[in-house]
Short mmCIF file of C-alpha atoms in Angstrom, two decimals:
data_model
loop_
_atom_site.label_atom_id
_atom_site.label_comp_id
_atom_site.label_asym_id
_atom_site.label_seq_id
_atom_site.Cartn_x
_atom_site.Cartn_y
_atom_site.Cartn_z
CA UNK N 1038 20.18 -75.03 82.02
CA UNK N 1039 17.61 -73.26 83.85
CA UNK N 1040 20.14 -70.31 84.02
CA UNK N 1041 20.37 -70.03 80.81
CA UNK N 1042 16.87 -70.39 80.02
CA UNK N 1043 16.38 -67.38 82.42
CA UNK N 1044 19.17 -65.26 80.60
CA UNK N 1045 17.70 -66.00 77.30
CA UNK N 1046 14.05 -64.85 78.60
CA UNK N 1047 15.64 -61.60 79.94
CA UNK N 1048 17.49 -60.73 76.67
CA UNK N 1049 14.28 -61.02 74.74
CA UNK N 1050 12.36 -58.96 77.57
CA UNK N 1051 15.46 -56.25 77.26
CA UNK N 1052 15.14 -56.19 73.30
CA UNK N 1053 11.58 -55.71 73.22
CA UNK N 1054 11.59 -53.15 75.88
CA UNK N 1055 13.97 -51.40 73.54
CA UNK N 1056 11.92 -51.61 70.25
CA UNK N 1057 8.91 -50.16 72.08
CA UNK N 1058 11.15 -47.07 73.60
CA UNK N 1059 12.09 -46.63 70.14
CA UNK N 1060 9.21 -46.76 68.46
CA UNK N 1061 7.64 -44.67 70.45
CA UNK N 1062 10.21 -41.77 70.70
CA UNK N 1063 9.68 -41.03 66.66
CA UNK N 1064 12.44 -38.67 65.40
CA UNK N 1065 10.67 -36.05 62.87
CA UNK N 1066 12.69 -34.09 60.94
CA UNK N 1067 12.24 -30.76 59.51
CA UNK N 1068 14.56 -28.62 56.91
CA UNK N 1069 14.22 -24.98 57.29
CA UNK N 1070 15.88 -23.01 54.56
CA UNK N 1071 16.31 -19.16 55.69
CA UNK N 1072 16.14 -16.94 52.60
CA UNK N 1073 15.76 -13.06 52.04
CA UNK N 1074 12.36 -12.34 50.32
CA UNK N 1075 10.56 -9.22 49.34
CA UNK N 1076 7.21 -8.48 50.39
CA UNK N 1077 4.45 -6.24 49.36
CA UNK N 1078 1.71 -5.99 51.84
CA UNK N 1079 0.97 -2.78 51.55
CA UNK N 1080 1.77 -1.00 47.80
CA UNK N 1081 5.49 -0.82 48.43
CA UNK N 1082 7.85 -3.59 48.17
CA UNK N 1083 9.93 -3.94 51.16
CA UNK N 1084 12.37 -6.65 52.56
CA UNK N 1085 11.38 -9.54 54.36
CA UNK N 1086 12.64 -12.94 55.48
CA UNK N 1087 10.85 -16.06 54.54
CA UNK N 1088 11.36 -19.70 55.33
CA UNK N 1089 11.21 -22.42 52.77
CA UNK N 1090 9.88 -19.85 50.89
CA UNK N 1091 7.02 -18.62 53.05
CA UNK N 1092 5.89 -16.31 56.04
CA UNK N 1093 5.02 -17.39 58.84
CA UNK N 1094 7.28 -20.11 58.89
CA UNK N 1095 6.17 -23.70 57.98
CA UNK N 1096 3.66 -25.15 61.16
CA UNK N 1097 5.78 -28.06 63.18
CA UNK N 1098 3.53 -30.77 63.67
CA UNK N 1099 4.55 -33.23 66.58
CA UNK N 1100 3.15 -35.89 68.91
CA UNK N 1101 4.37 -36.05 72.81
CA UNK N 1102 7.05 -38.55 72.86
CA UNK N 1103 8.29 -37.68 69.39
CA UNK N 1104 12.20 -36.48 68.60
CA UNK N 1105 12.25 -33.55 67.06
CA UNK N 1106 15.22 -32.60 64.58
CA UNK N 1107 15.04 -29.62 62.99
CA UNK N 1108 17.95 -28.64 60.45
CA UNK N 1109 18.16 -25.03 59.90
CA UNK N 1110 20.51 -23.76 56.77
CA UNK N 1111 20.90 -20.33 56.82
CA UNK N 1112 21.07 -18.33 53.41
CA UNK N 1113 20.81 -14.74 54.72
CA UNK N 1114 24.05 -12.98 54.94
CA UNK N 1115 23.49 -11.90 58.36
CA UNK N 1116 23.37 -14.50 61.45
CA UNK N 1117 20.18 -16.28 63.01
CA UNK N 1118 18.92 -18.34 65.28
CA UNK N 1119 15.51 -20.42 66.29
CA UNK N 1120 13.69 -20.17 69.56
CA UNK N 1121 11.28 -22.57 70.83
CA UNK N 1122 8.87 -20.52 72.96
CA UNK N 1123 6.93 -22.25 75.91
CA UNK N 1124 8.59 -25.86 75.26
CA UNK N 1125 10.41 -27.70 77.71
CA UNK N 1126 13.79 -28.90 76.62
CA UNK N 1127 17.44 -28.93 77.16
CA UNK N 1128 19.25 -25.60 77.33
CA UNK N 1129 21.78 -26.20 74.79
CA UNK N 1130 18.92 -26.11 72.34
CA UNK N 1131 16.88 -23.58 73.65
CA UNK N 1132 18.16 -20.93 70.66
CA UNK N 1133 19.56 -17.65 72.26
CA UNK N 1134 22.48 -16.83 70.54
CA UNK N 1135 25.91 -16.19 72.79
CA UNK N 1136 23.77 -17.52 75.70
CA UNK N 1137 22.99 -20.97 74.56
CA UNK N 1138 24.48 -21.49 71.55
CA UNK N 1139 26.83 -20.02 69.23
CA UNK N 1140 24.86 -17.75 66.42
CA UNK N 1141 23.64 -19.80 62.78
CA UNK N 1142 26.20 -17.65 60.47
CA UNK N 1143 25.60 -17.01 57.27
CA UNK N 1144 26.02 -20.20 55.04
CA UNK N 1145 25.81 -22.82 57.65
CA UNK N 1146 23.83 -25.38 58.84
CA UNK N 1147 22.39 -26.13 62.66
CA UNK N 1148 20.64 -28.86 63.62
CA UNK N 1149 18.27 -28.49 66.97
CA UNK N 1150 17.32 -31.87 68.31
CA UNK N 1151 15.00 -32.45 71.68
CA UNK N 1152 12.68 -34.23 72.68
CA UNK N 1153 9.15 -33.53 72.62
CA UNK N 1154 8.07 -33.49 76.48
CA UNK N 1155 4.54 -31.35 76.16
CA UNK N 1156 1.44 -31.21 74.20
CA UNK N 1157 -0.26 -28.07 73.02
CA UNK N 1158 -0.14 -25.08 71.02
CA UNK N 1159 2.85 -23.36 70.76
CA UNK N 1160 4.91 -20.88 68.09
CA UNK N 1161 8.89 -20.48 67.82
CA UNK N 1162 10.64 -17.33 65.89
CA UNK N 1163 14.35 -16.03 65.40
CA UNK N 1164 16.02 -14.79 68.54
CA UNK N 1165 18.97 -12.80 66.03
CA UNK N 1166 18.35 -9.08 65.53
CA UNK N 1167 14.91 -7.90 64.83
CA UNK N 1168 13.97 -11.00 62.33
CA UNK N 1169 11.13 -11.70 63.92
CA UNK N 1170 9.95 -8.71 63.21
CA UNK N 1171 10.10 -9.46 59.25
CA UNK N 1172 8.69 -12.81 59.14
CA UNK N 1173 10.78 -15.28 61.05
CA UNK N 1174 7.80 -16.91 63.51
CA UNK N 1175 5.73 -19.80 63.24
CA UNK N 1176 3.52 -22.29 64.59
CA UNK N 1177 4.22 -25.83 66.43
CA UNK N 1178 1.32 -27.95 67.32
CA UNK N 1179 2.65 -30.66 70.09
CA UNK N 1180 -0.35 -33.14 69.61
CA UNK N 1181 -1.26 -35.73 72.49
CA UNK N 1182 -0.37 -39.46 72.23
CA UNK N 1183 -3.99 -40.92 71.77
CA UNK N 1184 -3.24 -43.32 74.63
CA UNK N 1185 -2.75 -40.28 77.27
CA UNK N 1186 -5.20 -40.32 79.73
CA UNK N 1187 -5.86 -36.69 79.14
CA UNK N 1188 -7.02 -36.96 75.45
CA UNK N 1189 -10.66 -35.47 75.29
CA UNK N 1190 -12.57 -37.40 72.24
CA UNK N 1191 -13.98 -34.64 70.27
CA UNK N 1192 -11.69 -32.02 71.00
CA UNK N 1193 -7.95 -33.76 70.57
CA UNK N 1194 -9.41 -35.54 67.47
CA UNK N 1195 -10.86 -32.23 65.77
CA UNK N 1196 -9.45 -31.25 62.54
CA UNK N 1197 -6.94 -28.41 63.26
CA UNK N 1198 -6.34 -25.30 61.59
CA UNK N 1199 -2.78 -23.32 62.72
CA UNK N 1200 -3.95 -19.48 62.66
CA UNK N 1201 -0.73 -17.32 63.33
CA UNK N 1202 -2.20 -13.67 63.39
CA UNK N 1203 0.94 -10.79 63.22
CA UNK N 1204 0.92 -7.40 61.98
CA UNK N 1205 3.29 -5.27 59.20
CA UNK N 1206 4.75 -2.25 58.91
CA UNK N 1207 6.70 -0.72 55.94
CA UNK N 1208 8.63 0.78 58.65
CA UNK N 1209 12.36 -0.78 58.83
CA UNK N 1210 12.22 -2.31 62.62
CA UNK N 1211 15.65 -0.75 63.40
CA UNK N 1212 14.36 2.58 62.65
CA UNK N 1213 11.06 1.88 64.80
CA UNK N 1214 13.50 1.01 67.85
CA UNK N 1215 15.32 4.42 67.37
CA UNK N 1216 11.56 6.00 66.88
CA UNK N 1217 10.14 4.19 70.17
CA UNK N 1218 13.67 5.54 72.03
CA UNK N 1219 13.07 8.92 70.95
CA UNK N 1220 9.74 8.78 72.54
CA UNK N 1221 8.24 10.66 69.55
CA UNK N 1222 4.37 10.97 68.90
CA UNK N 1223 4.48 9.68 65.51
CA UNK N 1224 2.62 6.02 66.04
CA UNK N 1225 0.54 7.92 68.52
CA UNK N 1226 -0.82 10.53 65.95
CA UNK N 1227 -0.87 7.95 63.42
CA UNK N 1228 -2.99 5.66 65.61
CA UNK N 1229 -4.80 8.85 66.08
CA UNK N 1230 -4.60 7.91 69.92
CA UNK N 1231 -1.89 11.70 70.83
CA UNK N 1232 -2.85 13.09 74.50
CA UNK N 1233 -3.41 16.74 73.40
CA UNK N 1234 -2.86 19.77 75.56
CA UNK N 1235 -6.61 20.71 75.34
CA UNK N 1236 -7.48 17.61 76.77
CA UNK N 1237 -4.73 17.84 79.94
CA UNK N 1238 -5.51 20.84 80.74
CA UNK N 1239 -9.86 20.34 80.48
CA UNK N 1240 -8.70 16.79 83.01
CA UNK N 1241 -6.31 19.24 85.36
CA UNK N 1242 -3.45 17.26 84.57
CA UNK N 1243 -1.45 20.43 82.18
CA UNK N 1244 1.45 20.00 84.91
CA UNK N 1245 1.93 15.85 84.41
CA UNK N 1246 1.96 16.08 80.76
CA UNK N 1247 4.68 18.64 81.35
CA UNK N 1248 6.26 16.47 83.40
CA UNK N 1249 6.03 13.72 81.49
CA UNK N 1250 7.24 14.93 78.31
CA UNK N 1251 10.15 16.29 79.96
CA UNK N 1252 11.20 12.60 81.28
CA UNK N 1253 9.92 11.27 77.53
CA UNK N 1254 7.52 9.50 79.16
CA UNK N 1255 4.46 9.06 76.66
CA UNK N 1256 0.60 8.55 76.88
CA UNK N 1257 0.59 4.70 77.81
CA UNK N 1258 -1.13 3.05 75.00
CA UNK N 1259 -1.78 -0.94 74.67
CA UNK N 1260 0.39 -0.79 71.69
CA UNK N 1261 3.20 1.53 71.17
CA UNK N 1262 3.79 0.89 67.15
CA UNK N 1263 1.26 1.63 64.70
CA UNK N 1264 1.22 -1.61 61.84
CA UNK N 1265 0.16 -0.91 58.92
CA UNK N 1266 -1.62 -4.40 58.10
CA UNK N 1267 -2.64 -6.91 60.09
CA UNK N 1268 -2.22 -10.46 58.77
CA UNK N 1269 -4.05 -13.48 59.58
CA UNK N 1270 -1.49 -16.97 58.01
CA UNK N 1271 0.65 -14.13 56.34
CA UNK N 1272 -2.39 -13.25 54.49
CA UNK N 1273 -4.96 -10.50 54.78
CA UNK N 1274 -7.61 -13.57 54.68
CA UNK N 1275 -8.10 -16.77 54.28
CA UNK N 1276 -10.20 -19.02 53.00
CA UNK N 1277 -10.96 -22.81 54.13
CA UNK N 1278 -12.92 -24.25 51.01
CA UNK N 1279 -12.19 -27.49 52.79
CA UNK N 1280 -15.10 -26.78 55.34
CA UNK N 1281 -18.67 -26.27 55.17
CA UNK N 1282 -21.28 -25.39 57.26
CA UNK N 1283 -21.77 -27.07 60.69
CA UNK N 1284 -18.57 -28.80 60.98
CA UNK N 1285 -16.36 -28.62 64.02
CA UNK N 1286 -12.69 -27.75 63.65
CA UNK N 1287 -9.91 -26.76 66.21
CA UNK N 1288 -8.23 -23.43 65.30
CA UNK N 1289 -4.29 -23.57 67.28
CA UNK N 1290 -4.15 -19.40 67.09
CA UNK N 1291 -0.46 -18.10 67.94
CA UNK N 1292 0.14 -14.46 68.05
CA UNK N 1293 3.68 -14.05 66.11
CA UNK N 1294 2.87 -10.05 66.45
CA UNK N 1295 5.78 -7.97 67.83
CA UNK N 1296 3.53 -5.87 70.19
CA UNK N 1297 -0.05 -6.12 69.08
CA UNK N 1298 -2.95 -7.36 71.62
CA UNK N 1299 -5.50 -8.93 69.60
CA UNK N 1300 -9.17 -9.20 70.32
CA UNK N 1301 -11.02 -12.26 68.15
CA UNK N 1302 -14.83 -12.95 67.25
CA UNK N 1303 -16.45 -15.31 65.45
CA UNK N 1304 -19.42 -14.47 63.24
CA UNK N 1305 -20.77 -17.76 63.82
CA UNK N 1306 -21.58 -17.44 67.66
CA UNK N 1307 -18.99 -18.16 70.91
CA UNK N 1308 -15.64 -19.46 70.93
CA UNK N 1309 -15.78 -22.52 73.02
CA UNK N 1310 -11.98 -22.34 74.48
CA UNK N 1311 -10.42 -25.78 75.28
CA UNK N 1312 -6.84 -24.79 76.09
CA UNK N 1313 -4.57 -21.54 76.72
CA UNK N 1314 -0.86 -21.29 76.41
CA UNK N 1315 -0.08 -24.88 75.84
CA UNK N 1316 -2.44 -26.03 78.76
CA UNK N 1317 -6.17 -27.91 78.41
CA UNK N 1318 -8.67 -26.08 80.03
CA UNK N 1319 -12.69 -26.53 81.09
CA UNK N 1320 -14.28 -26.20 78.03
#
């Protein structure tokens, strides 16, 4: 009797060990629909790739602990993929096509599932081609379980805004890889950044530049594409209505930019930074 008493007690120990593991590994599910799109940024309408109808891509919104599934259907007629950049997971879903996993073709459906095993900010983007380059990137925001022993009261509990900042160019991004191979001056002159003769020759370095142009080695620059807009949420601005003076909110900024450094200030006063690259930090 006693046996069975104690077999009883550990079956209903085992089952509600279970129902907690569950409930606590969530499975969120997103639907990603990969589309063609044309953009006009600029004046001139020019091919772009949007997802569920957008660029960037829809934010991701998880908590540690969660499941993510993520179902990607891909209506281009070229091949794709999805990276997850920073996260920890397992390889098969890490989204390099031919490395570790076959490519999305055109017309087909993928589903990534992993578990969510960080906090933080972090963004994910095609790994196909040169789609990033034409809107495939977007934010994920891995929130903290408000139970970890790292959650900071009035900083993990701020309202959050995703910024993803990126740049444009009308410029087809296969032709600015041939450009950037030819080592031309073109983004430099249009930058208005070119090294000119006058100038080597004033510094006593006529014989580098020479040199250099001989071996198509350029003027180093931080950025070696000129954009022709910069966009802040796939936007030229924004505006949060939602807000008014004196409240505190959390921006989660990604930069989904192919090559640009940005530098950000705040009318307002100082950033107080509380985390960088998907880690907390002293405030």
């Amino acid at each position: 009797m006693k046996l069975n008493n104690i077999s009883i007690y550990l079956v209903v120990i085992a089952l509600l060990c279970a129902s907690v593991n569950l409930s606590a590994q969530k499975v969120v599910r997103y639907d990603l629909y990969v589309r063609d799109t044309l953009v006009n940024f600029t004046g001139k309408t020019k091919r772009a790739i949007a997802v569920n109808g957008q660029i960037p891509m829809p934010t991701m919104t998880f908590t540690q602990g969660d499941t993510a599934e993520i179902h990607v259907y891909n209506e281009l007629k070229e091949s794709t993929s999805l990276h997850w950049h920073g996260l920890i997971l397992p390889n098969k879903e890490d989204g390099v096509p031919y490395l570790t996993q076959m490519p999305i073709e055109p017309g087909t459906t993928h589903v990534y599932r992993f578990p969510i095993a960080q906090n933080g900010t972090h963004w994910y983007h095609s790994h196909s081609g040169l789609q990033e380059q034409i809107g495939m990137y977007g934010s994920m925001i891995l929130n903290k379980r408000q139970d970890d022993p790292t959650f900071r009261k009035g900083i993990d509990d701020l309202p959050t805004i995703p910024v993803v900042i990126s740049e444009w160019t009308d410029y087809n991004p296969n032709n600015i890889q041939r450009m950037l191979h030819n080592a031309t001056d073109w983004f430099a002159i249009k930058k208005g950044t070119t090294q000119s003769y006058a100038e080597a020759i004033k510094e006593g370095h006529f014989t580098t530049k020479v040199k250099n142009e001989f071996k198509r080695m350029l003027a180093m620059d931080v950025s070696d594409v000129y954009y022709d807009k910069f966009l802040l949420n796939g936007n030229q601005e924004s505006q949060l209505s939602q807000f008014k003076a004196g409240d505190k909110v959390r921006l989660r900024i990604s930069n989904g930019g192919a090559s640009t450094y940005f530098w950000l200030n705040y009318g307002g006063g100082k950033f107080q930074v509380v985390a960088n690259d998907g880690n907390d930090v002293e405030p």
